[in-house]
Short mmCIF file of C-alpha atoms in Angstrom, two decimals:
data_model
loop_
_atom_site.label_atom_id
_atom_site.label_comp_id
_atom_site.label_asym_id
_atom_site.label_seq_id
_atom_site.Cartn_x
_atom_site.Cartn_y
_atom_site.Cartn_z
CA UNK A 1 21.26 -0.56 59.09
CA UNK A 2 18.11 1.37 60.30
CA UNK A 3 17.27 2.45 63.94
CA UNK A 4 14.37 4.18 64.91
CA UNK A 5 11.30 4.65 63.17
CA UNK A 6 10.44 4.34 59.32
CA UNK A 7 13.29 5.81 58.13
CA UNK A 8 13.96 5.31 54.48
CA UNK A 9 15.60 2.53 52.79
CA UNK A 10 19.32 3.08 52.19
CA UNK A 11 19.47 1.12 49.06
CA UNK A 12 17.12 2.79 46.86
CA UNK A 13 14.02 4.71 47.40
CA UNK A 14 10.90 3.57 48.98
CA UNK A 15 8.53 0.96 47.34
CA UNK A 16 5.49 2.81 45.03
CA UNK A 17 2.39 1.71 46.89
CA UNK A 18 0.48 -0.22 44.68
CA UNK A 19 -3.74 0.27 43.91
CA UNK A 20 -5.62 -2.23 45.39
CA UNK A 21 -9.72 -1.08 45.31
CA UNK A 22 -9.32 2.42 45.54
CA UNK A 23 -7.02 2.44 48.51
CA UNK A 24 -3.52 2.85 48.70
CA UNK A 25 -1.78 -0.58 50.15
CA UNK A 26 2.11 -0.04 51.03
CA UNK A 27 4.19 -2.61 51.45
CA UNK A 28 7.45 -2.38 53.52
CA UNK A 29 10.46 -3.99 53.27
CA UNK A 30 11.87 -4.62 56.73
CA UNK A 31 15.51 -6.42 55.73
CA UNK A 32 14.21 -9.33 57.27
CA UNK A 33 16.48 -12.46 56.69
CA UNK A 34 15.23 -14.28 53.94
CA UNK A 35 11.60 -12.95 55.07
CA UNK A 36 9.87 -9.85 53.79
CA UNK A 37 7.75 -7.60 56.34
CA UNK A 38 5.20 -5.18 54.96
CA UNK A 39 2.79 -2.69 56.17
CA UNK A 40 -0.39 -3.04 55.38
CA UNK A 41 -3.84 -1.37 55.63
CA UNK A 42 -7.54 -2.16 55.67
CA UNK A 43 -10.97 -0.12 56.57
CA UNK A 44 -13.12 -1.85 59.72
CA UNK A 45 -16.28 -0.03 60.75
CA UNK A 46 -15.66 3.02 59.87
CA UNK A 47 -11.73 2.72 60.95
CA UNK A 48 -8.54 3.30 58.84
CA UNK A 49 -6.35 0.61 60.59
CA UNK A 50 -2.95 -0.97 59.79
CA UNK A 51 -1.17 -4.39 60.21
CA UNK A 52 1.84 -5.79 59.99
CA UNK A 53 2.72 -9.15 58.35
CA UNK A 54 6.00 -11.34 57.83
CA UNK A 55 5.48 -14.01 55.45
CA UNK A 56 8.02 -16.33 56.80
CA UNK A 57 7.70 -19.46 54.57
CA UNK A 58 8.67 -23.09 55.75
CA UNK A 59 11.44 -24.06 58.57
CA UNK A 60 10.69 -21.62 60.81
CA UNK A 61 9.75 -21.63 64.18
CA UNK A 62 8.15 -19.37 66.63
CA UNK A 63 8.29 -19.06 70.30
CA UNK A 64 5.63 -16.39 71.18
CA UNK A 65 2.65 -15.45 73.60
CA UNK A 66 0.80 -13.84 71.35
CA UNK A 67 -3.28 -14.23 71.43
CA UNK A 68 -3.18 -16.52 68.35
CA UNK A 69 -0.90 -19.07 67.79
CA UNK A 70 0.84 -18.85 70.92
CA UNK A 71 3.64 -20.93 72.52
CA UNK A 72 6.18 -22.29 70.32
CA UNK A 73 6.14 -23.85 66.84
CA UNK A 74 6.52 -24.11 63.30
CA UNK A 75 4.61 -21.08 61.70
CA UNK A 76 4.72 -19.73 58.43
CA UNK A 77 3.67 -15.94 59.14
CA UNK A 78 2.97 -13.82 61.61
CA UNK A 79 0.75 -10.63 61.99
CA UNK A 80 0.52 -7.42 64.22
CA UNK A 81 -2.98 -6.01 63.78
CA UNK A 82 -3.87 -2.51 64.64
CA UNK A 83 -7.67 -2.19 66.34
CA UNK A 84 -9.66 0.57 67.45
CA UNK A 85 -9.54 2.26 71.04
CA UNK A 86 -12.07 0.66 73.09
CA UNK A 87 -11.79 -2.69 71.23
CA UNK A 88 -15.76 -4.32 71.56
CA UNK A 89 -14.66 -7.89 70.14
CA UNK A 90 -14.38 -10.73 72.75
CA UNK A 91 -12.72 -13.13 69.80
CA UNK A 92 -9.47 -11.37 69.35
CA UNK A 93 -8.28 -15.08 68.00
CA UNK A 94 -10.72 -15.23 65.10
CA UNK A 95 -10.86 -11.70 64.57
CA UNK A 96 -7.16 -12.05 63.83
CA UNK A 97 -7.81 -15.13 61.72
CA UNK A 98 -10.41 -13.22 59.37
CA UNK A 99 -7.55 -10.31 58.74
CA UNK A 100 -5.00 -13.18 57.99
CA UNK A 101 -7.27 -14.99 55.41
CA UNK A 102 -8.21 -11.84 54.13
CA UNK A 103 -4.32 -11.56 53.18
CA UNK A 104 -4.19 -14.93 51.80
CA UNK A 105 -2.31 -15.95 54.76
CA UNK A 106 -2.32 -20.05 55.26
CA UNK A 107 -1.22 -22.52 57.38
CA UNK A 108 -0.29 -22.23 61.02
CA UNK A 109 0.81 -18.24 62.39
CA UNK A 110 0.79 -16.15 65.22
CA UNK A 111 -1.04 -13.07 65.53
CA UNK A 112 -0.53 -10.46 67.95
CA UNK A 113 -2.97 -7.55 68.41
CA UNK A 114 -2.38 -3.45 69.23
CA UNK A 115 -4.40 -0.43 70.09
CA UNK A 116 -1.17 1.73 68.93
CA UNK A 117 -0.44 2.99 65.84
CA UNK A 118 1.14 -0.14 63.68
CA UNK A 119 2.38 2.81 60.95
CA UNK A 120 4.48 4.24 63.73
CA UNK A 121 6.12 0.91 63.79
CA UNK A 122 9.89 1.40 65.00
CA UNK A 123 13.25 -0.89 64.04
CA UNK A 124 16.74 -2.12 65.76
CA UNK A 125 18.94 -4.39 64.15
CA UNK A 126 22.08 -6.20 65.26
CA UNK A 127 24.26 -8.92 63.69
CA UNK A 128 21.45 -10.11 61.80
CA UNK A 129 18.68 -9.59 64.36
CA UNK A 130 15.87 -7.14 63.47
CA UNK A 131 13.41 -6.45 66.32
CA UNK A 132 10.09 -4.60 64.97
CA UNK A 133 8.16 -2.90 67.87
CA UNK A 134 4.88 -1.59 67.75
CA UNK A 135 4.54 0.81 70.76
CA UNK A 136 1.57 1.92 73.07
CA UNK A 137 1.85 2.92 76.37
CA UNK A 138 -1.36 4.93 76.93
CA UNK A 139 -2.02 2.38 80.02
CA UNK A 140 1.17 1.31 81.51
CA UNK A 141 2.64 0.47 84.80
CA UNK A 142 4.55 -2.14 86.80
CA UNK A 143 4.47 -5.78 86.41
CA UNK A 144 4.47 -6.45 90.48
CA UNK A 145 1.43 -4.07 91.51
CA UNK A 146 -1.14 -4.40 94.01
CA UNK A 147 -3.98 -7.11 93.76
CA UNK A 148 -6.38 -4.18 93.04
CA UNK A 149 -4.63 -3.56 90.09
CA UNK A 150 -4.96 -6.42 88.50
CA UNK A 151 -9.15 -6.44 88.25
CA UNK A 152 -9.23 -3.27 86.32
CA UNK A 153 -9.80 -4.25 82.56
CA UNK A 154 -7.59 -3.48 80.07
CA UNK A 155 -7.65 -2.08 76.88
CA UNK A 156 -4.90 -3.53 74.12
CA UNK A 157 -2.41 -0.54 73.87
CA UNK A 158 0.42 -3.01 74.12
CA UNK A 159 4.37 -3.06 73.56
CA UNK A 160 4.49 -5.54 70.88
CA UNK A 161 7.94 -6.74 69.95
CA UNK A 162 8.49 -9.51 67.22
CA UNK A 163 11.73 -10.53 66.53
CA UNK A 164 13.19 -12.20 63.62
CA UNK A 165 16.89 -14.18 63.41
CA UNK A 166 19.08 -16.27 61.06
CA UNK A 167 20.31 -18.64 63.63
CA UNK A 168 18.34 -21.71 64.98
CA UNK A 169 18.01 -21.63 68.69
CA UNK A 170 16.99 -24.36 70.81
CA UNK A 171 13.73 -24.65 72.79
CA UNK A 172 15.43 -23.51 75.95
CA UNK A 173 16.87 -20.24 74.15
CA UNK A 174 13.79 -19.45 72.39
CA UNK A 175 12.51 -19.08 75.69
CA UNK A 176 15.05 -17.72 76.78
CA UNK A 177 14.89 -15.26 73.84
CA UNK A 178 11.73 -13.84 75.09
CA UNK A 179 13.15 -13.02 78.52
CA UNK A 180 15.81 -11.21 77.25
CA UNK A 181 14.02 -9.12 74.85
CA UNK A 182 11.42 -8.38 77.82
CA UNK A 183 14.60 -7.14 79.72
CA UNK A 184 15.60 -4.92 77.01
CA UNK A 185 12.19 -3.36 76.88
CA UNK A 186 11.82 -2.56 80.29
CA UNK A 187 16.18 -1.10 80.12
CA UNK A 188 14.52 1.08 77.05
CA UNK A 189 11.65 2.22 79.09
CA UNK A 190 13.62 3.36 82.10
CA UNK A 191 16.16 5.21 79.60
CA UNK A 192 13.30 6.97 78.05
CA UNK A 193 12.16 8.66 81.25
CA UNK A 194 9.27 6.55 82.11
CA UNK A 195 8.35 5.07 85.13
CA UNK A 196 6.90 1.56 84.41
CA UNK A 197 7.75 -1.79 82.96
CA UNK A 198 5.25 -2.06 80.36
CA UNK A 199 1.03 -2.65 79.80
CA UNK A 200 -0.11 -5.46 80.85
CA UNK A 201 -1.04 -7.06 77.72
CA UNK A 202 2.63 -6.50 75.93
CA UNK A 203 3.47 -9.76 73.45
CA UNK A 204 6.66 -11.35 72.11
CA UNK A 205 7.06 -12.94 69.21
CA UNK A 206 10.94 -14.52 68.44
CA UNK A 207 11.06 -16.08 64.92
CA UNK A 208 14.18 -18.52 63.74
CA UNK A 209 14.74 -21.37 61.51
CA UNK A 210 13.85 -24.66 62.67
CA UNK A 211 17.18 -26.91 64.60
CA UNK A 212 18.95 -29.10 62.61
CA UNK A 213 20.37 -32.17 63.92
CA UNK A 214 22.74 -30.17 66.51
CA UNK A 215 19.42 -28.68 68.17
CA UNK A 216 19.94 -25.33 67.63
CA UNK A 217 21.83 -22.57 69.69
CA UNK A 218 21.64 -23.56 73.48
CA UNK A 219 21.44 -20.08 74.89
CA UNK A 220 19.73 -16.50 74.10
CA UNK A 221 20.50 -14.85 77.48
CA UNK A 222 21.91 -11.34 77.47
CA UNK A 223 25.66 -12.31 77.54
CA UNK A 224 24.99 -14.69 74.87
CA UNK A 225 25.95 -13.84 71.15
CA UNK A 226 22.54 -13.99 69.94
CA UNK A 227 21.08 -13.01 73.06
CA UNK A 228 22.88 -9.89 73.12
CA UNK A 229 22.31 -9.34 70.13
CA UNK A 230 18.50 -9.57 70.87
CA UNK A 231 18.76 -7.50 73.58
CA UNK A 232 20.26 -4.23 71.39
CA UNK A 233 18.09 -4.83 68.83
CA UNK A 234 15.03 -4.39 71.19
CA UNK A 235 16.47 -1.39 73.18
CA UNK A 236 16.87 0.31 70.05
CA UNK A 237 13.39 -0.59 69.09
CA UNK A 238 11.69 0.13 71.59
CA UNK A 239 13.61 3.45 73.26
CA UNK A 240 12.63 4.90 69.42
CA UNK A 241 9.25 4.43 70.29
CA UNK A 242 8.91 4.79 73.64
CA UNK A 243 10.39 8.58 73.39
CA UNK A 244 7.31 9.85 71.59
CA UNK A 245 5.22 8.00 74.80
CA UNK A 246 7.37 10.32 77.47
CA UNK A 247 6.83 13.79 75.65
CA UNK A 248 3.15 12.85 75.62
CA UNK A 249 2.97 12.42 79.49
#
């Protein structure tokens, strides 16, 4: 399985990127379980931006905080948009909504939003668990800091982790889910060298089918099966990114 960032496919060489208007499109395969992941691109004022979207069909469900389509759900795709630096838009919702509909994208979904580079994307996987983590830690810090901290404005650099999973997990461990993938993020930061826990506009999205009549796996914490599994998957992710962040500094 692949760790680390856009590294090529072991079972066959990359996808051809199609012609669509002049502009090469590339599509991604991200050996999501029974969901496919690709990288896209799109021009915006002047910008060469990217996005990434899962097309995750019916029966699944999302637990997320992501600007659009938040909380938790049924949602049939979700979408990681790259924007500029210095993002003017005060309607990150519906600006998220046009680039879904512009990729044909119905039905409810949750889109999450990025000032990093979305081509830089980086992967974990674990036992059927692939975390996808767009990283940008241009403004980062600590989640407990002083009052004055917290009326600064801040610009959408992000840590954006969305994680997708075969097994169905209740509404407790899809929370639950999220808190231990926001563990392993901040474990991957501090093994990277960096002092901080994040930015303060990092999102989670955690993607599984929809509970059957047993309601699902009761637990995601860290020394659960899935939750641990979770929790490598993320690390991975996200210390693969977050190395390129350090040697910046």
């Amino acid at each position: 399985m692949i760790g680390g960032a856009r590294q090529p496919r072991e079972d066959g060489p990359p996808p051809v990127p199609p012609s669509h208007q002049g502009c090469a499109i590339r599509s991604v395969r991200l050996q999501l379980p029974a969901q496919r992941g690709e990288l896209r691109d799109r021009h915006e004022d002047g910008h060469h931006l990217h996005h990434l979207v899962w097309r995750l069909g019916p029966g699944v469900r999302v637990c997320s905080s992501a600007v659009l389509g938040g909380g938790i759900g049924p949602r049939a795709w979700i979408l990681n948009a790259q924007v500029p630096g210095g993002y003017p838009r005060l309607d990150p919702d519906r600006h998220l909504a046009e680039i879904a509909a512009s990729e044909g994208l119905t039905g409810p979904g949750a889109g999450l939003m990025t000032a990093a580079d979305v081509a830089a994307y980086t992967t974990g996987h674990d036992g059927g668990v692939t975390a996808t983590v767009t990283t940008g830690l241009g403004v980062r810090g600590w989640a407990a800091a002083p009052e004055s901290a917290t009326r600064t404005p801040h610009r959408p650099g992000t840590v954006n982790i969305v994680l997708t999973l075969p097994a169905a997990l209740s509404d407790a461990a899809l929370v639950n889910a999220v808190a231990t993938a926001t563990e392993a993020k901040v474990q991957a930061l501090l093994d990277a060298g960096l002092d901080c826990s994040g930015t303060p506009t990092d999102a989670v999205c955690v993607a599984a089918p929809e509970p059957g009549p047993d309601g699902g796996e009761p637990f995601a914490g860290p020394r659960s099966t899935w939750g641990a599994r979770i929790a490598r998957a993320v690390h991975t992710a996200v210390l693969a990114g977050a190395r390129p962040a350090r040697d910046l500094s």
